[in-house]
């Protein structure tokens, strides 16, 4: 069963990546290309899992599955950052970059063979996170580019270390499980996996929820402002209460959003981001709890695919990739965003 699930997941993810590249050729939106990279990693990792489960986990398959698996959420989360480049989501993304680096430092005693790498990751993560927050404060829409540099550097380092450092054991017979595979990876690779997976997965989930909040019809029960023109103490106060205000306003707005959805008066990104949030949440929980991880990854890619297809911004039209054969005519947003 695990082989079949991994195979279907691989096919869907790779088809999704091709469709995203095709849409990027048409519209040249950076988030489409970044998401395509993430989905390609997703599909190849699932394909390696299918091969490993069926033919055995060789050294190359073990390394490839691990490095592509941990890189996937980082690039999907980065795509979400590019999608939200005109919003204040940069504060959240910068905080997540710093959080991922901090976790890599906190667990350093569990991975003594990683040497000074956790310290290096900590300082770089704090620096990149602060730079993203500063650019967001000055309303620079290019703040995701700083995140792209951080994700690119960590991904390259993860690829290099995973490919060159020796494994910490040999997998044979019944030991060939996804959990045991993770255990034999080099300590340095496992340290770098934290900022990639934690930052990426949380950025994908929180970005989807934030996008849901931005584009849904809202009731503003709690007011706040992140206008950089206000006094410093006022800005810091509003920055601190913003997460609480967003959650309260989101909950208060749900009845109105549900009504708008049923009557067709809602921005397409609202149902799209809800599906994307589920697609990011399910495989993360399944992997963390080691409960049907292969099924979790399949459910995840199905919901992600559905969410992106629903989003008119991601898919202006649905066609057979790299052809002029349209499966759905060009779509246009009927409802403006309630910003």
mmCIF file of C-alpha atoms in Angstrom:
data_model
loop_
_atom_site.group_PDB
_atom_site.id
_atom_site.type_symbol
_atom_site.label_atom_id
_atom_site.label_comp_id
_atom_site.label_asym_id
_atom_site.label_seq_id
_atom_site.Cartn_x
_atom_site.Cartn_y
_atom_site.Cartn_z
ATOM 1 C CA UNK A 1 0.000 0.000 0.000
ATOM 2 C CA UNK A 2 2.801 2.444 0.874
ATOM 3 C CA UNK A 3 4.351 1.901 -2.576
ATOM 4 C CA UNK A 4 1.077 2.694 -4.350
ATOM 5 C CA UNK A 5 0.446 5.790 -2.214
ATOM 6 C CA UNK A 6 3.963 7.124 -2.805
ATOM 7 C CA UNK A 7 3.691 6.483 -6.544
ATOM 8 C CA UNK A 8 0.385 8.335 -6.891
ATOM 9 C CA UNK A 9 1.743 11.193 -4.750
ATOM 10 C CA UNK A 10 4.808 11.460 -6.989
ATOM 11 C CA UNK A 11 2.764 11.556 -10.187
ATOM 12 C CA UNK A 12 0.350 14.186 -8.884
ATOM 13 C CA UNK A 13 3.104 16.395 -7.478
ATOM 14 C CA UNK A 14 5.152 16.292 -10.691
ATOM 15 C CA UNK A 15 2.088 17.020 -12.830
ATOM 16 C CA UNK A 16 1.364 19.922 -10.523
ATOM 17 C CA UNK A 17 4.917 21.226 -10.895
ATOM 18 C CA UNK A 18 4.633 21.102 -14.695
ATOM 19 C CA UNK A 19 1.304 22.953 -14.579
ATOM 20 C CA UNK A 20 2.820 25.658 -12.384
ATOM 21 C CA UNK A 21 5.765 26.128 -14.751
ATOM 22 C CA UNK A 22 3.296 26.435 -17.639
ATOM 23 C CA UNK A 23 1.329 29.096 -15.764
ATOM 24 C CA UNK A 24 4.580 30.904 -14.914
ATOM 25 C CA UNK A 25 5.474 31.031 -18.633
ATOM 26 C CA UNK A 26 2.166 32.775 -19.221
ATOM 27 C CA UNK A 27 2.056 35.187 -16.273
ATOM 28 C CA UNK A 28 5.665 35.415 -14.954
ATOM 29 C CA UNK A 29 4.649 35.524 -11.293
ATOM 30 C CA UNK A 30 7.612 34.536 -9.066
ATOM 31 C CA UNK A 31 5.472 32.579 -6.596
ATOM 32 C CA UNK A 32 4.394 30.209 -9.381
ATOM 33 C CA UNK A 33 7.999 29.316 -10.224
ATOM 34 C CA UNK A 34 9.022 28.918 -6.564
ATOM 35 C CA UNK A 35 6.005 26.697 -5.890
ATOM 36 C CA UNK A 36 6.938 24.664 -8.968
ATOM 37 C CA UNK A 37 10.385 24.003 -7.477
ATOM 38 C CA UNK A 38 8.785 22.908 -4.201
ATOM 39 C CA UNK A 39 6.322 20.591 -5.929
ATOM 40 C CA UNK A 40 9.109 19.096 -8.050
ATOM 41 C CA UNK A 41 11.012 18.301 -4.834
ATOM 42 C CA UNK A 42 7.773 16.845 -3.421
ATOM 43 C CA UNK A 43 7.261 14.602 -6.461
ATOM 44 C CA UNK A 44 10.850 13.363 -6.720
ATOM 45 C CA UNK A 45 11.003 12.624 -2.971
ATOM 46 C CA UNK A 46 7.770 10.619 -3.195
ATOM 47 C CA UNK A 47 9.142 8.760 -6.216
ATOM 48 C CA UNK A 48 12.311 7.865 -4.314
ATOM 49 C CA UNK A 49 10.134 6.656 -1.429
ATOM 50 C CA UNK A 50 8.233 4.362 -3.804
ATOM 51 C CA UNK A 51 11.502 2.970 -5.193
ATOM 52 C CA UNK A 52 12.976 2.549 -1.730
ATOM 53 C CA UNK A 53 9.916 0.742 -0.384
ATOM 54 C CA UNK A 54 9.791 -1.599 -3.372
ATOM 55 C CA UNK A 55 13.462 -2.276 -4.195
ATOM 56 C CA UNK A 56 15.226 -1.377 -0.946
ATOM 57 C CA UNK A 57 16.751 1.787 0.441
ATOM 58 C CA UNK A 58 20.169 2.224 -1.129
ATOM 59 C CA UNK A 59 22.626 4.883 0.039
ATOM 60 C CA UNK A 60 21.703 7.198 -2.850
ATOM 61 C CA UNK A 61 17.946 6.794 -2.388
ATOM 62 C CA UNK A 62 18.214 7.418 1.367
ATOM 63 C CA UNK A 63 20.144 10.642 0.875
ATOM 64 C CA UNK A 64 17.963 11.859 -1.987
ATOM 65 C CA UNK A 65 14.690 11.149 -0.175
ATOM 66 C CA UNK A 66 15.834 12.981 2.950
ATOM 67 C CA UNK A 67 17.264 16.106 1.359
ATOM 68 C CA UNK A 68 14.386 16.599 -1.087
ATOM 69 C CA UNK A 69 11.838 15.883 1.627
ATOM 70 C CA UNK A 70 13.176 18.543 3.995
ATOM 71 C CA UNK A 71 13.612 21.075 1.158
ATOM 72 C CA UNK A 72 9.994 20.733 -0.005
ATOM 73 C CA UNK A 73 8.249 22.737 2.772
ATOM 74 C CA UNK A 74 10.944 25.426 2.634
ATOM 75 C CA UNK A 75 10.262 26.166 -1.030
ATOM 76 C CA UNK A 76 6.474 25.910 -0.733
ATOM 77 C CA UNK A 77 6.591 28.331 2.202
ATOM 78 C CA UNK A 78 8.868 30.653 0.227
ATOM 79 C CA UNK A 79 6.353 30.640 -2.619
ATOM 80 C CA UNK A 80 3.706 31.797 -0.167
ATOM 81 C CA UNK A 81 6.024 34.625 0.909
ATOM 82 C CA UNK A 82 6.320 35.789 -2.715
ATOM 83 C CA UNK A 83 2.536 35.567 -3.081
ATOM 84 C CA UNK A 84 2.092 37.863 -0.063
ATOM 85 C CA UNK A 85 4.923 40.265 -0.875
ATOM 86 C CA UNK A 86 2.596 43.279 -0.875
ATOM 87 C CA UNK A 87 1.334 42.588 2.650
ATOM 88 C CA UNK A 88 2.842 42.773 6.128
ATOM 89 C CA UNK A 89 3.279 38.998 6.199
ATOM 90 C CA UNK A 90 7.001 39.754 6.062
ATOM 91 C CA UNK A 91 6.972 40.283 9.838
ATOM 92 C CA UNK A 92 5.679 36.744 10.324
ATOM 93 C CA UNK A 93 8.057 35.252 7.771
ATOM 94 C CA UNK A 94 11.049 37.014 9.307
ATOM 95 C CA UNK A 95 10.027 35.723 12.740
ATOM 96 C CA UNK A 96 9.721 32.178 11.361
ATOM 97 C CA UNK A 97 13.203 32.364 9.806
ATOM 98 C CA UNK A 98 14.614 33.395 13.180
ATOM 99 C CA UNK A 99 12.574 30.702 14.962
ATOM 100 C CA UNK A 100 13.885 27.937 12.706
ATOM 101 C CA UNK A 101 17.467 29.055 13.352
ATOM 102 C CA UNK A 102 16.827 29.264 17.092
ATOM 103 C CA UNK A 103 15.480 25.694 17.187
ATOM 104 C CA UNK A 104 18.548 24.466 15.322
ATOM 105 C CA UNK A 105 20.663 26.031 18.080
ATOM 106 C CA UNK A 106 18.503 24.750 20.954
ATOM 107 C CA UNK A 107 18.836 21.097 19.876
ATOM 108 C CA UNK A 108 22.588 21.335 19.299
ATOM 109 C CA UNK A 109 23.369 18.987 22.209
ATOM 110 C CA UNK A 110 21.428 16.195 20.475
ATOM 111 C CA UNK A 111 23.674 16.485 17.419
ATOM 112 C CA UNK A 112 27.238 16.848 18.736
ATOM 113 C CA UNK A 113 28.759 15.803 15.401
ATOM 114 C CA UNK A 114 27.388 18.970 13.797
ATOM 115 C CA UNK A 115 30.159 21.009 15.482
ATOM 116 C CA UNK A 116 29.750 24.815 15.277
ATOM 117 C CA UNK A 117 27.051 24.596 12.592
ATOM 118 C CA UNK A 118 24.115 25.364 14.986
ATOM 119 C CA UNK A 119 25.813 28.584 16.078
ATOM 120 C CA UNK A 120 26.379 29.621 12.460
ATOM 121 C CA UNK A 121 22.753 28.841 11.620
ATOM 122 C CA UNK A 122 21.565 30.865 14.628
ATOM 123 C CA UNK A 123 23.422 34.045 13.694
ATOM 124 C CA UNK A 124 22.552 33.809 10.007
ATOM 125 C CA UNK A 125 18.897 33.087 10.756
ATOM 126 C CA UNK A 126 18.589 36.007 13.165
ATOM 127 C CA UNK A 127 20.275 38.275 10.628
ATOM 128 C CA UNK A 128 18.073 37.236 7.728
ATOM 129 C CA UNK A 129 14.937 37.393 9.886
ATOM 130 C CA UNK A 130 15.767 40.917 11.041
ATOM 131 C CA UNK A 131 16.527 42.038 7.478
ATOM 132 C CA UNK A 132 13.157 40.716 6.264
ATOM 133 C CA UNK A 133 11.334 42.534 9.093
ATOM 134 C CA UNK A 134 13.148 45.799 8.330
ATOM 135 C CA UNK A 135 12.319 45.620 4.623
ATOM 136 C CA UNK A 136 8.693 44.897 5.522
ATOM 137 C CA UNK A 137 8.631 47.939 7.823
ATOM 138 C CA UNK A 138 9.799 50.168 4.964
ATOM 139 C CA UNK A 139 7.127 48.608 2.714
ATOM 140 C CA UNK A 140 9.682 47.169 0.330
ATOM 141 C CA UNK A 141 7.854 44.521 -1.707
ATOM 142 C CA UNK A 142 11.159 42.764 -2.433
ATOM 143 C CA UNK A 143 11.487 41.367 1.106
ATOM 144 C CA UNK A 144 10.797 37.789 -0.148
ATOM 145 C CA UNK A 145 14.044 38.016 -2.128
ATOM 146 C CA UNK A 146 15.936 38.068 1.186
ATOM 147 C CA UNK A 147 14.030 34.964 2.217
ATOM 148 C CA UNK A 148 14.922 33.375 -1.120
ATOM 149 C CA UNK A 149 18.627 33.975 -0.465
ATOM 150 C CA UNK A 150 18.310 32.353 2.974
ATOM 151 C CA UNK A 151 16.351 29.347 1.699
ATOM 152 C CA UNK A 152 18.678 28.944 -1.283
ATOM 153 C CA UNK A 153 21.825 28.995 0.868
ATOM 154 C CA UNK A 154 20.466 26.501 3.407
ATOM 155 C CA UNK A 155 19.173 24.217 0.645
ATOM 156 C CA UNK A 156 22.550 24.196 -1.117
ATOM 157 C CA UNK A 157 24.325 23.517 2.179
ATOM 158 C CA UNK A 158 21.869 20.700 2.969
ATOM 159 C CA UNK A 159 22.441 19.120 -0.446
ATOM 160 C CA UNK A 160 26.225 19.364 -0.090
ATOM 161 C CA UNK A 161 26.411 17.995 3.465
ATOM 162 C CA UNK A 162 23.916 15.191 2.859
ATOM 163 C CA UNK A 163 25.751 14.107 -0.298
ATOM 164 C CA UNK A 164 29.246 14.081 1.220
ATOM 165 C CA UNK A 165 29.014 13.208 4.926
ATOM 166 C CA UNK A 166 28.859 9.497 5.864
ATOM 167 C CA UNK A 167 25.631 7.975 7.104
ATOM 168 C CA UNK A 168 25.509 7.062 10.773
ATOM 169 C CA UNK A 169 24.500 3.448 10.209
ATOM 170 C CA UNK A 170 23.474 0.827 7.674
ATOM 171 C CA UNK A 171 19.851 -0.010 6.957
ATOM 172 C CA UNK A 172 19.020 -3.673 6.499
ATOM 173 C CA UNK A 173 15.871 -5.757 6.500
ATOM 174 C CA UNK A 174 13.143 -4.579 8.866
ATOM 175 C CA UNK A 175 15.122 -1.439 9.695
ATOM 176 C CA UNK A 176 14.164 0.066 6.344
ATOM 177 C CA UNK A 177 11.504 2.480 7.570
ATOM 178 C CA UNK A 178 11.199 6.231 7.102
ATOM 179 C CA UNK A 179 11.809 6.778 10.813
ATOM 180 C CA UNK A 180 15.014 4.745 10.859
ATOM 181 C CA UNK A 181 16.206 6.447 7.682
ATOM 182 C CA UNK A 182 16.038 9.822 9.397
ATOM 183 C CA UNK A 183 18.027 8.442 12.334
ATOM 184 C CA UNK A 184 21.018 7.462 10.171
ATOM 185 C CA UNK A 185 21.364 10.869 8.519
ATOM 186 C CA UNK A 186 24.437 12.959 9.440
ATOM 187 C CA UNK A 187 23.964 15.284 12.398
ATOM 188 C CA UNK A 188 24.768 18.351 10.291
ATOM 189 C CA UNK A 189 22.017 17.441 7.820
ATOM 190 C CA UNK A 190 19.483 17.044 10.624
ATOM 191 C CA UNK A 191 20.419 20.435 12.089
ATOM 192 C CA UNK A 192 19.856 22.180 8.743
ATOM 193 C CA UNK A 193 16.587 20.304 8.285
ATOM 194 C CA UNK A 194 15.027 22.286 11.147
ATOM 195 C CA UNK A 195 15.114 25.781 9.590
ATOM 196 C CA UNK A 196 13.977 24.285 6.279
ATOM 197 C CA UNK A 197 11.031 22.267 7.565
ATOM 198 C CA UNK A 198 9.891 24.382 10.518
ATOM 199 C CA UNK A 199 10.074 27.720 8.744
ATOM 200 C CA UNK A 200 8.616 26.369 5.510
ATOM 201 C CA UNK A 201 5.716 24.406 6.962
ATOM 202 C CA UNK A 202 4.648 27.202 9.315
ATOM 203 C CA UNK A 203 5.001 29.813 6.551
ATOM 204 C CA UNK A 204 2.764 27.731 4.293
ATOM 205 C CA UNK A 205 0.074 27.221 6.948
ATOM 206 C CA UNK A 206 0.194 30.708 8.491
ATOM 207 C CA UNK A 207 0.532 32.320 5.068
ATOM 208 C CA UNK A 208 -2.597 30.541 3.890
ATOM 209 C CA UNK A 209 -4.506 31.662 6.992
ATOM 210 C CA UNK A 210 -3.191 35.226 6.658
ATOM 211 C CA UNK A 211 -4.214 35.300 2.994
ATOM 212 C CA UNK A 212 -7.618 33.980 4.015
ATOM 213 C CA UNK A 213 -7.915 36.881 6.472
ATOM 214 C CA UNK A 214 -6.778 39.496 3.955
ATOM 215 C CA UNK A 215 -9.173 38.478 1.178
ATOM 216 C CA UNK A 216 -12.315 37.569 3.132
ATOM 217 C CA UNK A 217 -15.064 40.090 3.974
ATOM 218 C CA UNK A 218 -14.178 41.150 7.509
ATOM 219 C CA UNK A 219 -15.634 42.401 10.726
ATOM 220 C CA UNK A 220 -12.948 44.427 12.459
ATOM 221 C CA UNK A 221 -13.744 43.864 16.113
ATOM 222 C CA UNK A 222 -10.232 44.830 17.253
ATOM 223 C CA UNK A 223 -8.485 47.665 15.468
ATOM 224 C CA UNK A 224 -4.744 47.797 14.874
ATOM 225 C CA UNK A 225 -2.386 49.534 12.491
ATOM 226 C CA UNK A 226 1.059 48.621 11.187
ATOM 227 C CA UNK A 227 1.520 51.945 9.421
ATOM 228 C CA UNK A 228 5.249 52.764 9.671
ATOM 229 C CA UNK A 229 4.417 56.476 9.906
ATOM 230 C CA UNK A 230 3.215 56.228 13.516
ATOM 231 C CA UNK A 231 5.354 56.797 16.601
ATOM 232 C CA UNK A 232 7.768 54.037 17.535
ATOM 233 C CA UNK A 233 6.024 53.043 20.773
ATOM 234 C CA UNK A 234 2.638 52.960 19.045
ATOM 235 C CA UNK A 235 4.020 50.811 16.247
ATOM 236 C CA UNK A 236 5.537 48.297 18.682
ATOM 237 C CA UNK A 237 2.278 48.114 20.625
ATOM 238 C CA UNK A 238 0.279 47.508 17.442
ATOM 239 C CA UNK A 239 2.833 44.952 16.277
ATOM 240 C CA UNK A 240 2.383 43.018 19.522
ATOM 241 C CA UNK A 241 -1.412 43.059 19.468
ATOM 242 C CA UNK A 242 -1.696 42.382 15.711
ATOM 243 C CA UNK A 243 -1.653 38.547 16.043
ATOM 244 C CA UNK A 244 -4.441 38.668 18.643
ATOM 245 C CA UNK A 245 -6.448 41.186 16.613
ATOM 246 C CA UNK A 246 -6.119 39.132 13.435
ATOM 247 C CA UNK A 247 -7.316 35.954 15.176
ATOM 248 C CA UNK A 248 -10.284 37.730 16.815
ATOM 249 C CA UNK A 249 -11.275 39.488 13.584
ATOM 250 C CA UNK A 250 -10.884 36.247 11.615
ATOM 251 C CA UNK A 251 -13.216 34.333 13.934
ATOM 252 C CA UNK A 252 -15.747 37.179 13.962
ATOM 253 C CA UNK A 253 -15.705 37.303 10.160
ATOM 254 C CA UNK A 254 -16.325 33.595 9.535
ATOM 255 C CA UNK A 255 -20.176 33.777 9.427
ATOM 256 C CA UNK A 256 -20.074 36.591 6.869
ATOM 257 C CA UNK A 257 -17.436 34.794 4.837
ATOM 258 C CA UNK A 258 -19.503 31.599 4.797
ATOM 259 C CA UNK A 259 -22.516 33.553 3.547
ATOM 260 C CA UNK A 260 -20.431 35.243 0.851
ATOM 261 C CA UNK A 261 -19.038 31.872 -0.223
ATOM 262 C CA UNK A 262 -22.500 30.347 -0.620
ATOM 263 C CA UNK A 263 -23.706 33.305 -2.694
ATOM 264 C CA UNK A 264 -20.586 33.503 -4.878
ATOM 265 C CA UNK A 265 -19.525 36.893 -3.504
ATOM 266 C CA UNK A 266 -16.097 35.959 -2.216
ATOM 267 C CA UNK A 267 -12.553 36.266 -3.544
ATOM 268 C CA UNK A 268 -11.279 32.973 -4.979
ATOM 269 C CA UNK A 269 -8.217 33.067 -2.769
ATOM 270 C CA UNK A 270 -10.349 32.502 0.359
ATOM 271 C CA UNK A 271 -11.428 28.913 -0.433
ATOM 272 C CA UNK A 272 -8.087 28.356 -2.165
ATOM 273 C CA UNK A 273 -6.020 29.249 0.867
ATOM 274 C CA UNK A 274 -8.271 27.198 3.143
ATOM 275 C CA UNK A 275 -7.525 24.123 1.001
ATOM 276 C CA UNK A 276 -3.810 24.982 0.927
ATOM 277 C CA UNK A 277 -3.703 25.247 4.724
ATOM 278 C CA UNK A 278 -5.207 21.753 5.009
ATOM 279 C CA UNK A 279 -2.741 20.464 2.419
ATOM 280 C CA UNK A 280 0.177 21.771 4.444
ATOM 281 C CA UNK A 281 -1.181 20.718 7.839
ATOM 282 C CA UNK A 282 -2.084 17.070 7.165
ATOM 283 C CA UNK A 283 1.323 15.741 5.977
ATOM 284 C CA UNK A 284 3.142 17.743 8.660
ATOM 285 C CA UNK A 285 1.065 16.139 11.414
ATOM 286 C CA UNK A 286 1.233 12.684 9.824
ATOM 287 C CA UNK A 287 5.036 12.848 9.574
ATOM 288 C CA UNK A 288 5.445 14.240 13.089
ATOM 289 C CA UNK A 289 3.243 11.568 14.684
ATOM 290 C CA UNK A 290 4.442 8.779 12.362
ATOM 291 C CA UNK A 291 0.795 7.953 11.614
ATOM 292 C CA UNK A 292 0.266 6.849 7.984
ATOM 293 C CA UNK A 293 2.860 9.309 6.627
ATOM 294 C CA UNK A 294 2.511 8.067 3.035
ATOM 295 C CA UNK A 295 -1.251 8.606 3.139
ATOM 296 C CA UNK A 296 -0.721 12.006 4.767
ATOM 297 C CA UNK A 297 1.580 13.116 1.966
ATOM 298 C CA UNK A 298 -0.945 11.995 -0.666
ATOM 299 C CA UNK A 299 -3.772 13.858 1.068
ATOM 300 C CA UNK A 300 -1.498 16.884 1.328
ATOM 301 C CA UNK A 301 -0.684 17.056 -2.375
ATOM 302 C CA UNK A 302 -4.365 16.567 -3.308
ATOM 303 C CA UNK A 303 -5.462 19.494 -1.137
ATOM 304 C CA UNK A 304 -2.563 21.665 -2.308
ATOM 305 C CA UNK A 305 -3.399 20.911 -5.933
ATOM 306 C CA UNK A 306 -7.077 21.679 -5.331
ATOM 307 C CA UNK A 307 -6.256 24.925 -3.567
ATOM 308 C CA UNK A 308 -4.015 26.202 -6.324
ATOM 309 C CA UNK A 309 -6.533 25.260 -9.011
ATOM 310 C CA UNK A 310 -9.282 27.169 -7.191
ATOM 311 C CA UNK A 311 -7.090 30.272 -6.973
ATOM 312 C CA UNK A 312 -7.611 32.402 -10.062
ATOM 313 C CA UNK A 313 -4.449 34.293 -9.207
ATOM 314 C CA UNK A 314 -2.359 31.108 -9.430
ATOM 315 C CA UNK A 315 -4.207 29.606 -12.406
ATOM 316 C CA UNK A 316 -5.741 32.261 -14.626
ATOM 317 C CA UNK A 317 -6.871 29.472 -16.945
ATOM 318 C CA UNK A 318 -6.700 25.706 -16.773
ATOM 319 C CA UNK A 319 -5.211 24.002 -19.810
ATOM 320 C CA UNK A 320 -3.084 21.040 -20.770
ATOM 321 C CA UNK A 321 0.439 22.296 -19.944
ATOM 322 C CA UNK A 322 2.515 23.678 -22.814
ATOM 323 C CA UNK A 323 -0.410 23.457 -25.230
ATOM 324 C CA UNK A 324 -3.251 25.762 -26.261
ATOM 325 C CA UNK A 325 -5.863 23.168 -25.282
ATOM 326 C CA UNK A 326 -7.949 24.834 -22.581
ATOM 327 C CA UNK A 327 -9.843 22.757 -20.058
ATOM 328 C CA UNK A 328 -11.411 25.916 -18.615
ATOM 329 C CA UNK A 329 -11.683 29.343 -20.204
ATOM 330 C CA UNK A 330 -9.767 32.324 -18.901
ATOM 331 C CA UNK A 331 -11.077 33.181 -15.437
ATOM 332 C CA UNK A 332 -11.381 36.612 -13.898
ATOM 333 C CA UNK A 333 -11.873 37.622 -10.278
ATOM 334 C CA UNK A 334 -15.380 38.931 -9.739
ATOM 335 C CA UNK A 335 -14.838 40.139 -6.198
ATOM 336 C CA UNK A 336 -12.147 42.595 -5.127
ATOM 337 C CA UNK A 337 -10.024 41.907 -2.079
ATOM 338 C CA UNK A 338 -11.263 43.430 1.153
ATOM 339 C CA UNK A 339 -7.974 44.858 2.364
#
